[in-house]
Coordinates of C-alpha atoms in Angstrom, one line a residue:
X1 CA 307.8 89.5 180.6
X2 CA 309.8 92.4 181.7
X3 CA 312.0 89.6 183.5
X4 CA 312.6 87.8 180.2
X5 CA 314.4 90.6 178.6
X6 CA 316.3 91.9 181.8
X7 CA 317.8 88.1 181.7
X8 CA 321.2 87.3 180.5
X9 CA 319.8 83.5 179.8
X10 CA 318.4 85.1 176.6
X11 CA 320.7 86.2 174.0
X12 CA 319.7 89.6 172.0
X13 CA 318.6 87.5 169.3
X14 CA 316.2 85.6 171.3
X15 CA 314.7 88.4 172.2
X16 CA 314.7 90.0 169.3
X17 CA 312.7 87.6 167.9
X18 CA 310.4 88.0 170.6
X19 CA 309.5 91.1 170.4
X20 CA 309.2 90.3 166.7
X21 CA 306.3 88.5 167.6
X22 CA 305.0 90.8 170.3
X23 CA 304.5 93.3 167.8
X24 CA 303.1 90.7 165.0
X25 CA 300.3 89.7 167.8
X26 CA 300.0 93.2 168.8
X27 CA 299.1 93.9 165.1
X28 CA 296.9 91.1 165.1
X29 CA 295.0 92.8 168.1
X30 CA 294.4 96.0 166.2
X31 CA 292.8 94.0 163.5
X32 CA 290.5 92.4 165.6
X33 CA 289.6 95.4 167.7
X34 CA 289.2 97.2 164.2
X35 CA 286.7 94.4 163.4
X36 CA 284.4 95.1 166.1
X37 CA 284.8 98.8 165.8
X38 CA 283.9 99.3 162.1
X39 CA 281.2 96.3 161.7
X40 CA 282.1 95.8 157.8
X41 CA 280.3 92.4 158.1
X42 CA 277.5 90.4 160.0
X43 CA 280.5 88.5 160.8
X44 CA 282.0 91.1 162.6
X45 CA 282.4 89.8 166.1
X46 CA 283.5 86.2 165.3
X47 CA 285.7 88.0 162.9
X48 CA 287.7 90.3 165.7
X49 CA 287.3 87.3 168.5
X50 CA 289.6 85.4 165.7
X51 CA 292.1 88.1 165.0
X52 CA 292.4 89.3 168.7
X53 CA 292.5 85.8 170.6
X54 CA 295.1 84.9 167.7
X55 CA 297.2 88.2 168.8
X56 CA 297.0 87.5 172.5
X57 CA 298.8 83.8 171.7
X58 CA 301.3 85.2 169.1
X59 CA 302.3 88.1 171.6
X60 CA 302.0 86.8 175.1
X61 CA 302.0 83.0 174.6
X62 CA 305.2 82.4 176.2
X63 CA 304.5 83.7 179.3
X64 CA 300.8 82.6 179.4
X65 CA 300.1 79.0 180.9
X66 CA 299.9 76.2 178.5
X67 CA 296.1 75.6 179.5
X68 CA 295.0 78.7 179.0
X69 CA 297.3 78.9 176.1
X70 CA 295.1 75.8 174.7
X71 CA 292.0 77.3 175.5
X72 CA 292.6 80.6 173.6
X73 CA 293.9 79.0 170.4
X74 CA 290.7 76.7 170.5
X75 CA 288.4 80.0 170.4
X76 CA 290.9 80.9 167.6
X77 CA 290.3 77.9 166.0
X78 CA 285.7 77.9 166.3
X79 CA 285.6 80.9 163.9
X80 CA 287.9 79.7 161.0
X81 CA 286.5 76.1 161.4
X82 CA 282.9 77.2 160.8
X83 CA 283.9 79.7 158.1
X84 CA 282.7 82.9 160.5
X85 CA 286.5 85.0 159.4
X86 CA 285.2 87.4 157.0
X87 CA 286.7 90.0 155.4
X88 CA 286.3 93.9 156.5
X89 CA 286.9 97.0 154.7
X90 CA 288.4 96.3 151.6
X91 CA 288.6 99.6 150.3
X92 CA 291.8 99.9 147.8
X93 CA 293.9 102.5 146.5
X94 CA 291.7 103.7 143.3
X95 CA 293.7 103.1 139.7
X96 CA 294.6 107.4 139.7
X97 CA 295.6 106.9 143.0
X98 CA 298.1 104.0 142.2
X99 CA 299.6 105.5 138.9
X100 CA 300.2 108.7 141.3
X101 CA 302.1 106.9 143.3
X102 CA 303.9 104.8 140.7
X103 CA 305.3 107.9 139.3
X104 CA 307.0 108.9 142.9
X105 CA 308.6 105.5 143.6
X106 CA 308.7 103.5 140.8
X107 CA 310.1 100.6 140.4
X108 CA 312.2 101.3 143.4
X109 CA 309.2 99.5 145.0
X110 CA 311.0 96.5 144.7
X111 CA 313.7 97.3 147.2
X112 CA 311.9 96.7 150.4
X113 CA 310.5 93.7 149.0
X114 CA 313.8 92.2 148.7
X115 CA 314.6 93.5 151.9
X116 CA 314.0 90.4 154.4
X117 CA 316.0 88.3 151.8
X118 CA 318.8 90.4 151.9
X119 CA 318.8 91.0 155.9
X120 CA 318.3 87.0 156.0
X121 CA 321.2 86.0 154.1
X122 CA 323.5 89.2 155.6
X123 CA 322.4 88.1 159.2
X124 CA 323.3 84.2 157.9
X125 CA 326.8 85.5 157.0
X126 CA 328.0 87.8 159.7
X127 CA 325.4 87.6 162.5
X128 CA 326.8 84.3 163.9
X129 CA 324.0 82.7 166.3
X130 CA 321.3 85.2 165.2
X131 CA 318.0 84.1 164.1
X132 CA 317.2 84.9 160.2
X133 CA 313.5 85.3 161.2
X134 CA 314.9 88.8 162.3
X135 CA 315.9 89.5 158.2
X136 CA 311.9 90.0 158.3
X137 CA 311.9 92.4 161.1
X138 CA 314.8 94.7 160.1
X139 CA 313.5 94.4 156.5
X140 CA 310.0 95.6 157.5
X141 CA 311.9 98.7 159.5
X142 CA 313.5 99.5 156.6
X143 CA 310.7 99.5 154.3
X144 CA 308.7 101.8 156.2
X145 CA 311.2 104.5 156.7
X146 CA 311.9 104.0 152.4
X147 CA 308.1 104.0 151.5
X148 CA 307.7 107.4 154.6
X149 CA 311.0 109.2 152.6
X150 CA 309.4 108.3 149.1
X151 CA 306.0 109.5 149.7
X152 CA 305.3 111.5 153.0
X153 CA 301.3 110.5 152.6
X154 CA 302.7 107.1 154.0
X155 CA 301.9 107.9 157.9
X156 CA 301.5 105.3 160.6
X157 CA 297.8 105.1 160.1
X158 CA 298.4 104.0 156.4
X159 CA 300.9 101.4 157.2
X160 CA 298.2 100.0 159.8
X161 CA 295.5 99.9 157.3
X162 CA 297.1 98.7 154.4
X163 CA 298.0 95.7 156.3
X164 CA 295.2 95.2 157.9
X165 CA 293.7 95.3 154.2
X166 CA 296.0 92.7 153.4
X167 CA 295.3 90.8 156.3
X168 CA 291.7 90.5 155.7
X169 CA 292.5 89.2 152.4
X170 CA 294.7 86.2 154.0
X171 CA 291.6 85.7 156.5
X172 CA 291.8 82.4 158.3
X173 CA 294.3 80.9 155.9
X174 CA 296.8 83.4 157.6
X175 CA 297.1 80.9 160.4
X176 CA 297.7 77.8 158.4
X177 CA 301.6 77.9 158.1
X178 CA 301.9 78.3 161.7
X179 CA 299.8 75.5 162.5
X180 CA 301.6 73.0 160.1
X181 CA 304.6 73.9 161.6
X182 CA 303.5 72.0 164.6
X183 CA 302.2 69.0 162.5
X184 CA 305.7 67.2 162.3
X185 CA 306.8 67.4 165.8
X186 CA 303.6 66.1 166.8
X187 CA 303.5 63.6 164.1
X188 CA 306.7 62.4 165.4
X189 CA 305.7 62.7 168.9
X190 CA 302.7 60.3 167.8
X191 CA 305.3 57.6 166.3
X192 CA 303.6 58.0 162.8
X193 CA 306.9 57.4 161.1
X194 CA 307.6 53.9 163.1
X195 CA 304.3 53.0 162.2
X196 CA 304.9 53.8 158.2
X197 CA 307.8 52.0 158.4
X198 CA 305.7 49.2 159.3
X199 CA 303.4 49.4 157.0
X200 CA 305.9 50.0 154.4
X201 CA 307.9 46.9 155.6
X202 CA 305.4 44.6 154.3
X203 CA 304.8 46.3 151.1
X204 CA 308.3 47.6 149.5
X205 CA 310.8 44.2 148.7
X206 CA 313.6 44.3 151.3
X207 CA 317.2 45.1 149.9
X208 CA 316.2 46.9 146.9
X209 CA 317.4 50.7 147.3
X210 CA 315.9 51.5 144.4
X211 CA 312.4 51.2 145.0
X212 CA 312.9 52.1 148.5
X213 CA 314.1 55.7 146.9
X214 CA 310.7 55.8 144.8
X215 CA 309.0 55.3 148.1
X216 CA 310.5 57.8 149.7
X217 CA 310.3 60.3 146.8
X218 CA 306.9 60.0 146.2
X219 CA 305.6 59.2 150.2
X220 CA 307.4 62.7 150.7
X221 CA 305.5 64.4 147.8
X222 CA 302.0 62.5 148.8
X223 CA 302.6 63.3 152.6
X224 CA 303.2 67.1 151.5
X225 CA 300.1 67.1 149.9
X226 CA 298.1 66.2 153.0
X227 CA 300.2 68.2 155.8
X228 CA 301.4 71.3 153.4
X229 CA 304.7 71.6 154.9
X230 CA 307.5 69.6 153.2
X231 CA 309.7 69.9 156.6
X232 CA 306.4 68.6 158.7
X233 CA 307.2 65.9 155.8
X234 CA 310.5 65.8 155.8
X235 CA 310.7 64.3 159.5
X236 CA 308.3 61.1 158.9
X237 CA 309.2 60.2 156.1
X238 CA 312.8 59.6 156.8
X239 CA 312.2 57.5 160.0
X240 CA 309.3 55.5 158.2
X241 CA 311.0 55.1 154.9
X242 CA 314.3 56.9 154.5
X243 CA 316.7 55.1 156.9
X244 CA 315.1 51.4 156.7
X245 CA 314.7 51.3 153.1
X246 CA 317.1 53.8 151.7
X247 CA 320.1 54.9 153.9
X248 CA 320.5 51.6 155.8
X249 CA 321.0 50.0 152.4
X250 CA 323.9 52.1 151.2
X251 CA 322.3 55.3 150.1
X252 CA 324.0 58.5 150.7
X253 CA 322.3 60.3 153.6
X254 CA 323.2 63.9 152.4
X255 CA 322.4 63.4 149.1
X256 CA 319.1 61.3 150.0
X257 CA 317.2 63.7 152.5
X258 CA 318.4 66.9 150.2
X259 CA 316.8 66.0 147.3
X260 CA 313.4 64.1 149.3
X261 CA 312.9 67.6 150.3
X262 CA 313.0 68.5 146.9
X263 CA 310.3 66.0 146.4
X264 CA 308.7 67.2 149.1
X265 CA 308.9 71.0 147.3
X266 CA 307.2 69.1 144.7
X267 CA 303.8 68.4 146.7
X268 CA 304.1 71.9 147.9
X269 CA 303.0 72.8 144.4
X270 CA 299.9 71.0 144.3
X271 CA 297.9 71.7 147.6
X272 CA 296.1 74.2 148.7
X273 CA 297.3 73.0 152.3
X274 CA 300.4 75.1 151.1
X275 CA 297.8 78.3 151.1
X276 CA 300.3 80.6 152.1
X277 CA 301.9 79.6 148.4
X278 CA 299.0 78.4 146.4
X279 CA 296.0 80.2 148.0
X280 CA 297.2 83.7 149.9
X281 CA 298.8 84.8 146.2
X282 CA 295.8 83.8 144.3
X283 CA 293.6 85.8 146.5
X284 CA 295.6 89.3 146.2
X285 CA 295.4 88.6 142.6
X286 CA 291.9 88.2 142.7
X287 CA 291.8 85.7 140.3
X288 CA 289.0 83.9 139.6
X289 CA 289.4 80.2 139.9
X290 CA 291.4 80.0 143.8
X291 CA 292.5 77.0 142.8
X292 CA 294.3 78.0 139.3
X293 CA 297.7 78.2 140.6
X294 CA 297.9 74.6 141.5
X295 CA 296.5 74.2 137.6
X296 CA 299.4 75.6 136.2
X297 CA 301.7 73.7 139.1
X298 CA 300.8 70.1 138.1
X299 CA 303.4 69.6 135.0
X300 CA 306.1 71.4 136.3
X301 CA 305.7 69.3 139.8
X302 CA 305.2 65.9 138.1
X303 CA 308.0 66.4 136.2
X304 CA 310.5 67.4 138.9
X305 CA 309.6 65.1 141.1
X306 CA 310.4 62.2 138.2
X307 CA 313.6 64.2 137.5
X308 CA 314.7 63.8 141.1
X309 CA 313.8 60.5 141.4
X310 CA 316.4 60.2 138.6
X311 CA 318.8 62.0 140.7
X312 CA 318.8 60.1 143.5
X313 CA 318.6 57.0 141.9
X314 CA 321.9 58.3 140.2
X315 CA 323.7 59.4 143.4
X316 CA 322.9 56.2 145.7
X317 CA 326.5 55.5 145.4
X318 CA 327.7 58.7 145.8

């Protein structure tokens, strides 16, 4: 490890970013540690194997061996799949507690929450070559040195806790975006596009762009539904239906894979696949009905997706 950042392979972004994620899985480690320690739950050792196997992988995985690698994010995997992450000490801030705090800060509280969209899109612009995962890093440092001048009750220990709090609230669904992420490639991999484009072939009438740009919108919006990710989508959908049936008949290929991922945006709002959107805010809320956000999603959805069906039907010439 220490080699990895003595080398001048890796530029500082690189490893910035790494040690982005060392201290994510470090975190992660805590969590799991802190399960075991305080027992909140019968659940209580499946709970920390979960958070602590997970940390090792997020932390170390690059220099661990892919086998071994496999192995640990398959004892990651038991605990979620047989429902065994539960939460730990839930304890909040009580409501005099909060309004005590509301009066210091404010709603200056907003600040480091626009933080990593700010560092994201400053890094974009003058960063050249830098990641704009770090916009999250640099945005969390500055929100803890804020929220430590604003109210000097904000120690280390309550930074730890509050987000391990917040992390018990994500439970397993915390890993779901980082596992989707890997559904395209291997999807790819797998030559599930070549064989939708088959498929496809024998059901959408050749030379008509039209319906090959319904296709497409709507395989993209479907296909998000099932894999939660609209760029997992993104990928497939254009090799199984997007070039044969759209772009190799005309179609614009900027303007065509733009607005599919719009479509694709479109079955982000109506899955619970997407939990990091649909379920994760839901739960912080503690709303009743998990599922309520996707309620209120389904109008809105339907009718962007027909509006950029529209669109692209509009712009095949373009």
């Amino acid at each position: 490890m220490l080699s990895y950042f003595m080398s001048s392979e890796f530029t500082i972004s690189d490893k910035l970013v790494q040690v982005m994620y060392i201290l994510s899985g470090l975190f992660c480690i805590y969590c799991g540690v802190r399960a075991w320690i305080i027992k909140a739950n019968k659940q209580y050792f499946p709970t920390g194997l979960f958070w602590f196997s997970l940390g090792i992988v997020v932390a170390f995985g690059q220099w661990i061996p892919p086998m071994i690698n496999g192995i640990i994010v398959t004892i990651t995997c038991i605990p979620a799949a047989l429902g065994m992450v539960k939460r730990g000490n839930l304890e909040s801030p009580t409501k005099e507690e909060q309004q005590k705090n509301f009066k210091k800060i404010g709603m200056k509280i907003f600040i480091p929450a626009f933080g990593a969209g700010v560092f994201s899109i400053f890094i974009s612009i003058f960063m050249k070559g830098w990641s704009s995962l770090l916009g999250s890093l640099f945005a969390t440092i500055f929100g803890v040195i804020l929220l430590m001048y604003w109210n000097k009750n904000n120690t280390p220990m309550v930074f730890l806790e509050e987000g391990r709090r917040f992390l018990d609230l994500t439970s397993a669904v915390y890993i779901m975006p980082l596992l989707l992420s890997c559904l395209g490639a291997i999807f790819t991999k797998a030559g599930v596009g070549d064989a939708f484009a088959t498929i496809f072939g024998k059901i959408i009438p050749s030379g008509n762009v039209y319906i090959g740009i319904v296709a497409y919108a709507i395989g993209m919006m479907l296909f998000t539904i099932i894999m939660g990710n609209a760029f997992a989508a993104i990928t497939v959908m254009t090799v199984g239906i997007g070039v044969p049936f759209v772009m190799n008949l005309g179609a614009n290929p900027l303007y065509m894979v733009t607005l599919a991922m719009t479509c694709g945006y479109c079955g982000t709002l109506l899955t619970p696949m997407a939990a990091n959107f649909n379920i994760v805010p839901g739960v912080y809320l503690e709303v009743k009905d998990k599922y309520s956000i996707i309620k209120m999603q389904i109008i809105p959805a339907l009718l962007m997706l027909v509006f950029q069906i529209v669109y692209m039907c509009i712009m095949v010439n373009a």
